[in-house]
mmCIF file of C-alpha atoms and ligand atoms in Angstrom:
data_model
loop_
_atom_site.group_PDB
_atom_site.id
_atom_site.type_symbol
_atom_site.label_atom_id
_atom_site.label_comp_id
_atom_site.label_asym_id
_atom_site.label_seq_id
_atom_site.Cartn_x
_atom_site.Cartn_y
_atom_site.Cartn_z
ATOM 1 C CA MET A 1 17.837 -7.203 -21.587
ATOM 2 C CA ASN A 2 16.850 -3.629 -20.944
ATOM 3 C CA LEU A 3 19.882 -1.333 -20.685
ATOM 4 C CA LYS A 4 18.116 0.861 -18.155
ATOM 5 C CA GLU A 5 17.817 -2.094 -15.715
ATOM 6 C CA LEU A 6 21.592 -2.283 -15.290
ATOM 7 C CA SER A 7 23.136 -0.861 -12.133
ATOM 8 C CA ARG A 8 26.044 1.472 -12.549
ATOM 9 C CA SER A 9 28.565 -1.280 -11.831
ATOM 10 C CA GLU A 10 26.838 -3.662 -14.249
ATOM 11 C CA MET A 11 26.903 -0.891 -16.918
ATOM 12 C CA LYS A 12 30.641 -0.368 -16.262
ATOM 13 C CA GLU A 13 31.212 -4.103 -16.789
ATOM 14 C CA LEU A 14 29.294 -4.042 -20.009
ATOM 15 C CA LEU A 15 31.273 -1.109 -21.356
ATOM 16 C CA SER A 16 34.578 -2.634 -20.399
ATOM 17 C CA ARG A 17 33.607 -5.805 -22.246
ATOM 18 C CA LEU A 18 32.946 -3.562 -25.246
ATOM 19 C CA GLY A 19 36.368 -2.023 -24.770
ATOM 20 C CA GLU A 20 35.028 1.425 -23.934
ATOM 21 C CA PRO A 21 36.447 3.888 -21.378
ATOM 22 C CA SER A 22 34.585 4.160 -18.146
ATOM 23 C CA PHE A 23 33.429 7.750 -18.558
ATOM 24 C CA ARG A 24 30.962 6.459 -21.124
ATOM 25 C CA GLU A 25 29.077 4.814 -18.305
ATOM 26 C CA ARG A 26 28.643 8.194 -16.592
ATOM 27 C CA GLN A 27 27.294 9.681 -19.811
ATOM 28 C CA ILE A 28 24.769 6.846 -20.211
ATOM 29 C CA PHE A 29 23.591 7.094 -16.604
ATOM 30 C CA ALA A 30 23.140 10.863 -16.997
ATOM 31 C CA TRP A 31 21.091 10.361 -20.195
ATOM 32 C CA ILE A 32 18.835 7.826 -18.584
ATOM 33 C CA SER A 33 18.399 10.186 -15.628
ATOM 34 C CA ARG A 34 17.496 13.003 -17.991
ATOM 35 C CA GLY A 35 14.712 10.930 -19.628
ATOM 36 C CA ALA A 36 16.339 9.924 -22.941
ATOM 37 C CA ASP A 37 13.818 8.022 -25.046
ATOM 38 C CA GLY A 38 16.318 5.644 -26.708
ATOM 39 C CA PHE A 39 19.911 5.058 -27.886
ATOM 40 C CA GLY A 40 19.531 7.746 -30.585
ATOM 41 C CA ASP A 41 19.080 10.446 -27.992
ATOM 42 C CA MET A 42 22.596 10.071 -26.446
ATOM 43 C CA THR A 43 24.180 12.390 -28.932
ATOM 44 C CA ASP A 44 27.584 12.667 -27.136
ATOM 45 C CA LEU A 45 28.174 8.890 -27.616
ATOM 46 C CA PRO A 46 29.818 7.749 -30.768
ATOM 47 C CA LYS A 47 27.248 6.390 -33.198
ATOM 48 C CA SER A 48 29.185 3.111 -33.471
ATOM 49 C CA LEU A 49 28.903 2.589 -29.719
ATOM 50 C CA ARG A 50 25.186 3.333 -29.713
ATOM 51 C CA GLU A 51 24.806 0.726 -32.418
ATOM 52 C CA ARG A 52 26.835 -1.817 -30.516
ATOM 53 C CA LEU A 53 24.880 -1.163 -27.396
ATOM 54 C CA SER A 54 21.575 -1.609 -29.216
ATOM 55 C CA GLU A 55 22.786 -4.959 -30.534
ATOM 56 C CA SER A 56 23.425 -6.287 -27.045
ATOM 57 C CA CYS A 57 20.581 -4.626 -25.147
ATOM 58 C CA GLY A 58 17.030 -3.361 -25.518
ATOM 59 C CA TRP A 59 15.693 0.073 -24.244
ATOM 60 C CA GLU A 60 12.313 0.279 -22.488
ATOM 61 C CA ASN A 61 10.403 3.298 -21.201
ATOM 62 C CA LEU A 62 7.228 3.727 -19.191
ATOM 63 C CA SER A 63 4.538 5.049 -21.354
ATOM 64 C CA ILE A 64 1.882 7.647 -20.310
ATOM 65 C CA GLU A 65 -1.474 5.941 -20.690
ATOM 66 C CA ALA A 66 -3.742 8.409 -19.191
ATOM 67 C CA VAL A 67 -3.451 11.887 -17.539
ATOM 68 C CA GLN A 68 -5.818 13.749 -15.176
ATOM 69 C CA LYS A 69 -5.242 17.375 -14.362
ATOM 70 C CA SER A 70 -6.799 19.215 -11.508
ATOM 71 C CA SER A 71 -7.520 22.935 -11.419
ATOM 72 C CA ASP A 72 -5.024 23.277 -8.520
ATOM 73 C CA GLY A 73 -2.126 22.102 -10.687
ATOM 74 C CA THR A 74 -2.109 18.479 -9.512
ATOM 75 C CA VAL A 75 -1.424 16.094 -12.370
ATOM 76 C CA LYS A 76 -2.072 12.399 -12.042
ATOM 77 C CA LEU A 77 -0.229 10.108 -14.458
ATOM 78 C CA LEU A 78 -1.146 6.543 -15.312
ATOM 79 C CA TYR A 79 2.005 4.799 -16.510
ATOM 80 C CA GLY A 80 2.096 1.738 -18.644
ATOM 81 C CA LEU A 81 4.872 -0.725 -17.803
ATOM 82 C CA PRO A 82 6.560 -2.822 -20.490
ATOM 83 C CA ASP A 83 4.697 -5.949 -19.482
ATOM 84 C CA GLY A 84 1.267 -4.376 -19.696
ATOM 85 C CA ASN A 85 0.706 -3.589 -16.028
ATOM 86 C CA SER A 86 0.099 0.001 -14.959
ATOM 87 C CA VAL A 87 0.902 2.208 -11.922
ATOM 88 C CA GLU A 88 0.196 5.790 -10.890
ATOM 89 C CA ALA A 89 2.194 8.852 -9.928
ATOM 90 C CA VAL A 90 0.921 12.175 -8.756
ATOM 91 C CA PHE A 91 2.599 15.513 -9.319
ATOM 92 C CA MET A 92 1.650 18.329 -6.844
ATOM 93 C CA LYS A 93 2.580 21.968 -6.504
ATOM 94 C CA TYR A 94 3.325 23.346 -3.055
ATOM 95 C CA GLU A 95 4.620 26.633 -1.782
ATOM 96 C CA TYR A 96 8.068 25.056 -1.246
ATOM 97 C CA GLY A 97 8.291 23.459 -4.703
ATOM 98 C CA ASN A 98 7.095 20.552 -6.819
ATOM 99 C CA SER A 99 6.451 17.129 -5.292
ATOM 100 C CA LEU A 100 5.953 13.793 -6.875
ATOM 101 C CA CYS A 101 4.343 10.742 -5.279
ATOM 102 C CA ILE A 102 5.275 7.471 -7.011
ATOM 103 C CA SER A 103 4.320 3.824 -6.871
ATOM 104 C CA THR A 104 6.703 1.060 -5.749
ATOM 105 C CA GLN A 105 4.637 -2.052 -6.735
ATOM 106 C CA ALA A 106 1.882 -2.865 -9.185
ATOM 107 C CA GLY A 107 -0.913 -3.558 -6.775
ATOM 108 C CA CYS A 108 -0.305 -4.249 -3.038
ATOM 109 C CA ALA A 109 -0.391 -7.247 -0.806
ATOM 110 C CA MET A 110 -1.010 -5.356 2.511
ATOM 111 C CA GLY A 111 -4.808 -5.508 2.432
ATOM 112 C CA CYS A 112 -5.673 -2.160 4.214
ATOM 113 C CA SER A 113 -9.459 -2.082 4.429
ATOM 114 C CA PHE A 114 -9.812 1.513 3.080
ATOM 115 C CA CYS A 115 -7.309 1.461 0.252
ATOM 116 C CA ALA A 116 -8.000 1.040 -3.494
ATOM 117 C CA SER A 117 -4.471 -0.099 -4.400
ATOM 118 C CA THR A 118 -4.785 -3.469 -2.568
ATOM 119 C CA ILE A 119 -8.160 -4.568 -4.010
ATOM 120 C CA GLY A 120 -6.650 -6.765 -6.709
ATOM 121 C CA GLY A 121 -3.673 -7.804 -4.553
ATOM 122 C CA LYS A 122 -0.063 -7.479 -5.546
ATOM 123 C CA VAL A 123 0.818 -8.186 -9.158
ATOM 124 C CA ARG A 124 4.527 -7.582 -8.974
ATOM 125 C CA ASP A 125 7.361 -5.445 -7.548
ATOM 126 C CA LEU A 126 8.614 -2.530 -9.600
ATOM 127 C CA LYS A 127 12.225 -2.421 -10.673
ATOM 128 C CA ALA A 128 14.531 0.454 -9.678
ATOM 129 C CA TRP A 129 14.621 1.734 -13.256
ATOM 130 C CA GLU A 130 10.770 1.807 -13.436
ATOM 131 C CA MET A 131 10.605 3.951 -10.260
ATOM 132 C CA LEU A 132 13.301 6.308 -11.747
ATOM 133 C CA ASP A 133 11.342 6.440 -14.999
ATOM 134 C CA GLU A 134 8.162 7.497 -13.076
ATOM 135 C CA PHE A 135 10.206 10.518 -11.849
ATOM 136 C CA VAL A 136 12.026 11.527 -14.968
ATOM 137 C CA ARG A 137 9.002 11.084 -17.194
ATOM 138 C CA ALA A 138 6.898 13.296 -14.807
ATOM 139 C CA GLU A 139 9.446 15.959 -15.063
ATOM 140 C CA LYS A 140 9.533 15.611 -18.857
ATOM 141 C CA TYR A 141 5.740 15.641 -19.164
ATOM 142 C CA THR A 142 5.138 18.608 -16.836
ATOM 143 C CA GLY A 143 8.218 20.462 -17.998
ATOM 144 C CA GLU A 144 8.839 21.266 -14.325
ATOM 145 C CA PRO A 145 11.683 20.343 -12.070
ATOM 146 C CA ILE A 146 10.643 18.083 -9.130
ATOM 147 C CA ASN A 147 12.404 18.672 -5.846
ATOM 148 C CA HIS A 148 10.502 16.523 -3.430
ATOM 149 C CA LEU A 149 9.693 12.874 -3.718
ATOM 150 C CA VAL A 150 7.380 10.630 -1.710
ATOM 151 C CA LEU A 151 7.053 6.856 -1.981
ATOM 152 C CA MET A 152 3.337 6.844 -1.111
ATOM 153 C CA GLY A 153 1.691 5.699 -4.283
ATOM 154 C CA ILE A 154 0.632 2.134 -5.072
ATOM 155 C CA GLY A 155 2.517 -0.567 -3.115
ATOM 156 C CA GLU A 156 4.402 -1.072 0.088
ATOM 157 C CA PRO A 157 8.013 0.142 -0.378
ATOM 158 C CA PHE A 158 9.407 -2.129 2.338
ATOM 159 C CA ASP A 159 7.845 -5.146 0.679
ATOM 160 C CA ASN A 160 10.175 -4.319 -2.289
ATOM 161 C CA TYR A 161 13.179 -3.316 -0.202
ATOM 162 C CA ALA A 162 16.067 -4.165 -2.494
ATOM 163 C CA GLU A 163 14.707 -2.402 -5.614
ATOM 164 C CA VAL A 164 13.552 0.630 -3.612
ATOM 165 C CA SER A 165 16.996 0.871 -2.086
ATOM 166 C CA GLU A 166 18.668 0.697 -5.524
ATOM 167 C CA PHE A 167 16.219 3.306 -6.823
ATOM 168 C CA LEU A 168 17.006 5.678 -3.909
ATOM 169 C CA ARG A 169 20.774 5.367 -4.624
ATOM 170 C CA ARG A 170 20.190 6.097 -8.332
ATOM 171 C CA ILE A 171 17.957 9.174 -7.795
ATOM 172 C CA HIS A 172 20.396 10.495 -5.214
ATOM 173 C CA ASP A 173 23.449 9.989 -7.443
ATOM 174 C CA LYS A 174 25.261 13.175 -8.268
ATOM 175 C CA ASP A 175 25.698 12.105 -11.884
ATOM 176 C CA GLY A 176 21.954 11.738 -12.216
ATOM 177 C CA LYS A 177 19.074 13.561 -10.525
ATOM 178 C CA ASN A 178 21.241 14.383 -7.429
ATOM 179 C CA LEU A 179 18.092 14.540 -5.292
ATOM 180 C CA SER A 180 18.999 14.990 -1.601
ATOM 181 C CA PHE A 181 17.925 12.234 0.740
ATOM 182 C CA ARG A 182 16.326 14.861 2.941
ATOM 183 C CA SER A 183 13.898 15.680 0.194
ATOM 184 C CA ILE A 184 12.584 12.113 0.000
ATOM 185 C CA THR A 185 9.939 10.521 2.206
ATOM 186 C CA VAL A 186 9.283 6.780 2.281
ATOM 187 C CA SER A 187 5.991 5.622 3.756
ATOM 188 C CA THR A 188 5.317 2.246 5.265
ATOM 189 C CA CYS A 189 2.367 0.431 6.752
ATOM 190 C CA GLY A 190 4.815 -0.851 9.406
ATOM 191 C CA LEU A 191 7.091 -3.729 8.328
ATOM 192 C CA VAL A 192 9.115 -3.465 11.570
ATOM 193 C CA PRO A 193 12.356 -5.350 10.635
ATOM 194 C CA LYS A 194 12.690 -3.256 7.480
ATOM 195 C CA ILE A 195 12.230 0.033 9.554
ATOM 196 C CA TYR A 196 15.425 -0.825 11.443
ATOM 197 C CA SER A 197 17.285 -1.741 8.256
ATOM 198 C CA PHE A 198 16.114 1.470 6.605
ATOM 199 C CA ALA A 199 17.381 3.628 9.424
ATOM 200 C CA GLU A 200 20.833 2.032 9.047
ATOM 201 C CA ASP A 201 20.897 2.235 5.220
ATOM 202 C CA PHE A 202 19.182 5.626 4.687
ATOM 203 C CA PRO A 203 19.301 7.649 7.942
ATOM 204 C CA GLN A 204 18.650 10.908 6.128
ATOM 205 C CA VAL A 205 15.564 9.833 4.293
ATOM 206 C CA ASN A 206 12.294 10.806 5.927
ATOM 207 C CA LEU A 207 10.206 8.064 7.370
ATOM 208 C CA ALA A 208 6.407 8.169 7.390
ATOM 209 C CA ILE A 209 4.311 5.495 9.175
ATOM 210 C CA SER A 210 0.728 4.709 8.283
ATOM 211 C CA LEU A 211 -0.801 4.515 11.675
ATOM 212 C CA HIS A 212 -4.582 4.927 11.212
ATOM 213 C CA ALA A 213 -5.412 3.550 14.647
ATOM 214 C CA ALA A 214 -3.811 3.810 18.033
ATOM 215 C CA THR A 215 -4.769 0.511 19.686
ATOM 216 C CA GLN A 216 -3.756 -2.950 18.610
ATOM 217 C CA GLU A 217 -7.387 -4.064 18.241
ATOM 218 C CA LYS A 218 -8.545 -1.160 16.127
ATOM 219 C CA ARG A 219 -5.437 -1.212 13.977
ATOM 220 C CA GLU A 220 -5.859 -4.933 13.189
ATOM 221 C CA ARG A 221 -9.347 -4.181 11.947
ATOM 222 C CA LEU A 222 -8.152 -1.592 9.460
ATOM 223 C CA MET A 223 -4.742 -2.989 8.644
ATOM 224 C CA PRO A 224 -4.134 -6.779 8.566
ATOM 225 C CA VAL A 225 -0.333 -6.127 8.646
ATOM 226 C CA ALA A 226 -0.806 -5.212 12.360
ATOM 227 C CA LYS A 227 -1.345 -8.924 13.107
ATOM 228 C CA ALA A 228 2.190 -9.708 11.900
ATOM 229 C CA TYR A 229 3.878 -6.578 13.265
ATOM 230 C CA ARG A 230 2.150 -5.473 16.441
ATOM 231 C CA LEU A 231 1.604 -1.830 17.310
ATOM 232 C CA ASP A 232 3.811 -1.933 20.400
ATOM 233 C CA GLU A 233 6.759 -3.338 18.314
ATOM 234 C CA LEU A 234 6.140 -0.675 15.660
ATOM 235 C CA ILE A 235 6.162 2.253 18.075
ATOM 236 C CA LYS A 236 9.259 0.815 19.796
ATOM 237 C CA ALA A 237 11.013 0.789 16.422
ATOM 238 C CA CYS A 238 9.823 4.326 15.722
ATOM 239 C CA ARG A 239 11.157 5.621 19.111
ATOM 240 C CA GLU A 240 14.464 3.934 18.555
ATOM 241 C CA VAL A 241 14.882 5.101 15.009
ATOM 242 C CA SER A 242 13.920 8.768 15.699
ATOM 243 C CA GLU A 243 16.401 8.767 18.690
ATOM 244 C CA LYS A 244 19.153 7.326 16.563
ATOM 245 C CA THR A 245 18.651 9.516 13.505
ATOM 246 C CA GLY A 246 17.513 12.616 15.333
ATOM 247 C CA ARG A 247 14.778 12.931 12.724
ATOM 248 C CA ARG A 248 11.088 13.547 13.109
ATOM 249 C CA ILE A 249 8.853 10.653 12.158
ATOM 250 C CA SER A 250 5.593 11.465 10.418
ATOM 251 C CA PHE A 251 2.516 9.396 11.194
ATOM 252 C CA GLU A 252 -0.269 9.327 8.638
ATOM 253 C CA TYR A 253 -3.708 8.973 10.066
ATOM 254 C CA THR A 254 -6.644 8.700 7.680
ATOM 255 C CA LEU A 255 -9.749 9.941 9.330
ATOM 256 C CA ILE A 256 -12.682 7.567 8.698
ATOM 257 C CA ALA A 257 -16.076 8.651 9.970
ATOM 258 C CA GLY A 258 -17.166 6.665 13.073
ATOM 259 C CA LYS A 259 -14.216 4.301 12.829
ATOM 260 C CA ASN A 260 -11.143 6.119 14.139
ATOM 261 C CA ASP A 261 -12.168 9.749 14.552
ATOM 262 C CA GLY A 262 -13.643 9.853 18.037
ATOM 263 C CA ASP A 263 -12.327 11.726 21.055
ATOM 264 C CA GLU A 264 -10.999 8.513 22.544
ATOM 265 C CA ASP A 265 -9.021 7.851 19.393
ATOM 266 C CA ALA A 266 -7.398 11.259 19.826
ATOM 267 C CA ARG A 267 -6.538 10.355 23.489
ATOM 268 C CA GLU A 268 -5.112 7.025 22.444
ATOM 269 C CA ILE A 269 -2.882 8.686 19.893
ATOM 270 C CA ILE A 270 -1.683 11.190 22.519
ATOM 271 C CA SER A 271 -0.705 8.460 24.976
ATOM 272 C CA LEU A 272 0.884 6.276 22.241
ATOM 273 C CA LEU A 273 3.193 8.918 20.814
ATOM 274 C CA ARG A 274 3.920 10.986 23.932
ATOM 275 C CA GLY A 275 7.532 12.156 24.042
ATOM 276 C CA MET A 276 8.451 10.995 20.525
ATOM 277 C CA LEU A 277 9.957 13.445 17.985
ATOM 278 C CA CYS A 278 7.023 13.151 15.571
ATOM 279 C CA HIS A 279 4.267 14.750 13.644
ATOM 280 C CA VAL A 280 0.796 13.536 12.813
ATOM 281 C CA ASN A 281 -0.632 14.108 9.326
ATOM 282 C CA LEU A 282 -4.466 13.863 9.369
ATOM 283 C CA ILE A 283 -5.792 12.867 5.966
ATOM 284 C CA PRO A 284 -9.585 12.923 5.440
ATOM 285 C CA LEU A 285 -10.312 9.611 3.800
ATOM 286 C CA ASN A 286 -10.539 9.521 0.042
ATOM 287 C CA PRO A 287 -13.666 7.332 -0.184
ATOM 288 C CA VAL A 288 -13.189 4.215 -2.278
ATOM 289 C CA ARG A 289 -16.684 2.896 -3.315
ATOM 290 C CA GLU A 290 -15.937 -0.830 -2.741
ATOM 291 C CA THR A 291 -14.930 -0.218 0.918
ATOM 292 C CA GLY A 292 -18.201 1.366 2.095
ATOM 293 C CA LEU A 293 -16.191 3.751 4.335
ATOM 294 C CA SER A 294 -16.738 7.524 4.399
ATOM 295 C CA ALA A 295 -14.543 10.461 5.310
ATOM 296 C CA SER A 296 -14.736 12.508 8.492
ATOM 297 C CA THR A 297 -15.903 16.106 7.861
ATOM 298 C CA ARG A 298 -13.358 18.889 7.582
ATOM 299 C CA LYS A 299 -14.714 20.272 10.855
ATOM 300 C CA ARG A 300 -14.220 17.026 12.655
ATOM 301 C CA ALA A 301 -10.674 16.757 11.172
ATOM 302 C CA GLU A 302 -9.879 20.164 12.519
ATOM 303 C CA GLU A 303 -11.283 19.381 15.967
ATOM 304 C CA PHE A 304 -9.286 16.145 15.994
ATOM 305 C CA ARG A 305 -6.137 18.116 15.163
ATOM 306 C CA ASP A 306 -6.865 20.584 17.993
ATOM 307 C CA LYS A 307 -7.243 17.752 20.439
ATOM 308 C CA LEU A 308 -3.858 16.294 19.417
ATOM 309 C CA GLU A 309 -2.135 19.622 19.612
ATOM 310 C CA LYS A 310 -3.591 20.335 23.104
ATOM 311 C CA GLY A 311 -2.234 16.890 24.074
ATOM 312 C CA GLY A 312 1.253 17.966 22.939
ATOM 313 C CA ILE A 313 1.261 16.089 19.639
ATOM 314 C CA PRO A 314 2.027 18.272 16.549
ATOM 315 C CA ALA A 315 -0.592 17.652 13.993
ATOM 316 C CA THR A 316 -1.870 19.103 10.660
ATOM 317 C CA VAL A 317 -4.758 18.361 8.457
ATOM 318 C CA ARG A 318 -3.364 17.643 5.047
ATOM 319 C CA ARG A 319 -4.454 20.035 2.377
ATOM 320 C CA THR A 320 -6.438 18.086 -0.119
ATOM 321 C CA LEU A 321 -5.006 18.476 -3.550
ATOM 322 C CA GLY A 322 -6.539 17.038 -6.680
ATOM 323 C CA SER A 323 -9.929 16.457 -5.161
ATOM 324 C CA ASP A 324 -11.612 16.975 -8.475
ATOM 325 C CA ILE A 325 -9.733 14.031 -9.989
ATOM 326 C CA ASP A 326 -9.316 10.421 -8.857
ATOM 327 C CA ALA A 327 -6.949 11.434 -6.085
ATOM 328 C CA ALA A 328 -6.959 8.351 -3.817
ATOM 329 C CA CYS A 329 -4.046 6.088 -4.721
ATOM 330 C CA GLY A 330 -4.981 3.120 -6.841
ATOM 331 C CA GLN A 331 -8.217 4.612 -8.219
ATOM 332 C CA LEU A 332 -7.032 5.546 -11.686
ATOM 333 C CA ARG A 333 -5.225 2.191 -12.190
ATOM 334 C CA LYS A 334 -8.388 0.359 -11.009
ATOM 335 C CA LYS A 335 -10.577 2.342 -13.251
ATOM 336 C CA ALA A 336 -8.264 1.703 -16.282
ATOM 337 C CA SER A 337 -8.162 -1.995 -15.658
ATOM 338 C CA ALA A 338 -11.948 -2.127 -15.101
ATOM 339 C CA SER A 339 -12.639 -0.443 -18.403
ATOM 340 C CA SER A 340 -10.233 -2.688 -20.275
ATOM 341 C CA TYR A 341 -11.632 -5.891 -18.775
ATOM 342 C CA HIS A 342 -15.274 -4.901 -18.715
ATOM 343 C CA PRO A 343 -15.860 -2.553 -21.600
ATOM 344 C CA GLY A 344 -18.943 -0.391 -21.145
HETATM 345 N N1 SAH B 1 2.179 1.174 1.608
HETATM 346 C C1 SAH B 1 2.691 2.382 2.098
HETATM 347 C C2 SAH B 1 2.669 3.509 1.089
HETATM 348 C C3 SAH B 1 1.495 3.664 0.162
HETATM 349 S S1 SAH B 1 -0.097 4.147 0.818
HETATM 350 C C4 SAH B 1 1.920 2.772 3.367
HETATM 351 O O1 SAH B 1 0.999 2.114 3.757
HETATM 352 O O2 SAH B 1 2.319 3.755 3.953
HETATM 353 C C5 SAH B 1 0.140 5.903 1.158
HETATM 354 C C6 SAH B 1 -0.804 6.338 2.233
HETATM 355 O O3 SAH B 1 -2.135 6.556 1.729
HETATM 356 C C7 SAH B 1 -0.880 5.429 3.406
HETATM 357 O O4 SAH B 1 -0.847 6.259 4.606
HETATM 358 C C8 SAH B 1 -2.218 4.824 3.217
HETATM 359 O O5 SAH B 1 -2.717 4.282 4.403
HETATM 360 C C9 SAH B 1 -3.059 6.008 2.700
HETATM 361 N N2 SAH B 1 -4.296 5.672 2.005
HETATM 362 C C10 SAH B 1 -4.569 4.550 1.277
HETATM 363 N N3 SAH B 1 -5.832 4.625 0.880
HETATM 364 C C11 SAH B 1 -6.307 5.790 1.244
HETATM 365 C C12 SAH B 1 -7.588 6.425 1.123
HETATM 366 N N4 SAH B 1 -8.573 5.888 0.423
HETATM 367 N N5 SAH B 1 -7.784 7.688 1.696
HETATM 368 C C13 SAH B 1 -6.771 8.252 2.365
HETATM 369 N N6 SAH B 1 -5.527 7.688 2.515
HETATM 370 C C14 SAH B 1 -5.351 6.478 2.024
#
C-alpha cells in the first residue's frame, strides 16, 4: 500500500495503531504536500518511526517522463504513473500568477470529436494523491509557486467525482497547499447530475462548462455526451447553480472552422445564455491530425467575440500559450505512447 494514498483520517488511524501521537499525521501530510520524495525526506520524524512506516507501507511518486518548454514560459510535463500509464499537466505564466492545468484520468471516455485525449478511450481514473502529485511535482520542477489550478487536462473530472473531491479537499487543506477554492476551476463536458452535486459540495470552486455548440443537434455531433445529458437540461443546471452560488459560470467554446463559427452560431449562443451570470471563453481549436478538423482564424475568432459582446454575452478569445509545443491536451501523451508502441 502506498502511504500517499491514505486520507488524513486513514493516516491518523495508522499512526494510532503504531502508538504515535496525532500531530505526526499533520507532519506527514505537510511533507507529502511539499513534494517529499520518500520516507527519508521527513527529517522531523524520528528515524524509528520512518522505519516502521516503511515496513507497513510503500511510497510512490509520479515521475517526469518528458518536458516541453515554450518560449512564452509554458511548460508541459508528461508524468509517468506507477502502473506505467502517463498523463499531462501544463504550467502557464499569466500576469496574475502561475497556473497549472492537470489531468484527472488517464485517457477519457467522453468521445468529443475534436479532442486528442479521448482517442484511445479511458484507461483509468486517477487517484487523489496522483492529482496532488501533479501539482506538487510541477512546483518542484519549475521552482515556482502555483496559485491557480484548472482541472482541464486529460479526462472528465465529473466522471471521477469521488477522487476529484478528495483531491480538492487535500489541496485546499490548510496543513498542506492551502490553495483557496476560488483559485480553482473545474471543467466539465456536462454531466448534469454531478453539476448539481458539485455546487452543493464545492460552491466556491469555479465551474467551466465545455459548450462548443449552442443547439442540441450540433452539440450531439461534436460531443456524444450531449445525447445522455441534453443541452436544455445542462443550461437549466447552469442557471440554477449560478443563481444559487452567485458565481459566474465560464463556457468554453472551441472555434472549429466551418463547424461552429458561423454568425448563426453566435446568435444561438446569445439566445441560449441570455440573462445568465456567465462568460464565454473562445478557444481557437488546437488541430489534432486524426480529427481532420481545423481552427477558425484569429480574425474570425475576434469577429465572433464582438458578435457575442454586442449581444450582451461577455466573451474573450483565449490567449494561446505554448503554441510552439504540443499544446492541445492529450497530444504529448499520445505521442509518447505512439513512439513506445510503434518505434520509428
Ligand atoms: N473533460 C473536461 C475537461 C478536460 S478538456 C471538459 O470537457 O471540460 C478541457 C477543455 O479543452 C474542454 O473545453 C475541451 O472541450 C477542450 N479541448 C479538447 N480538445 C481540444 C482541442 N483540440 N482544441 C481546443 N480545445 C480542446
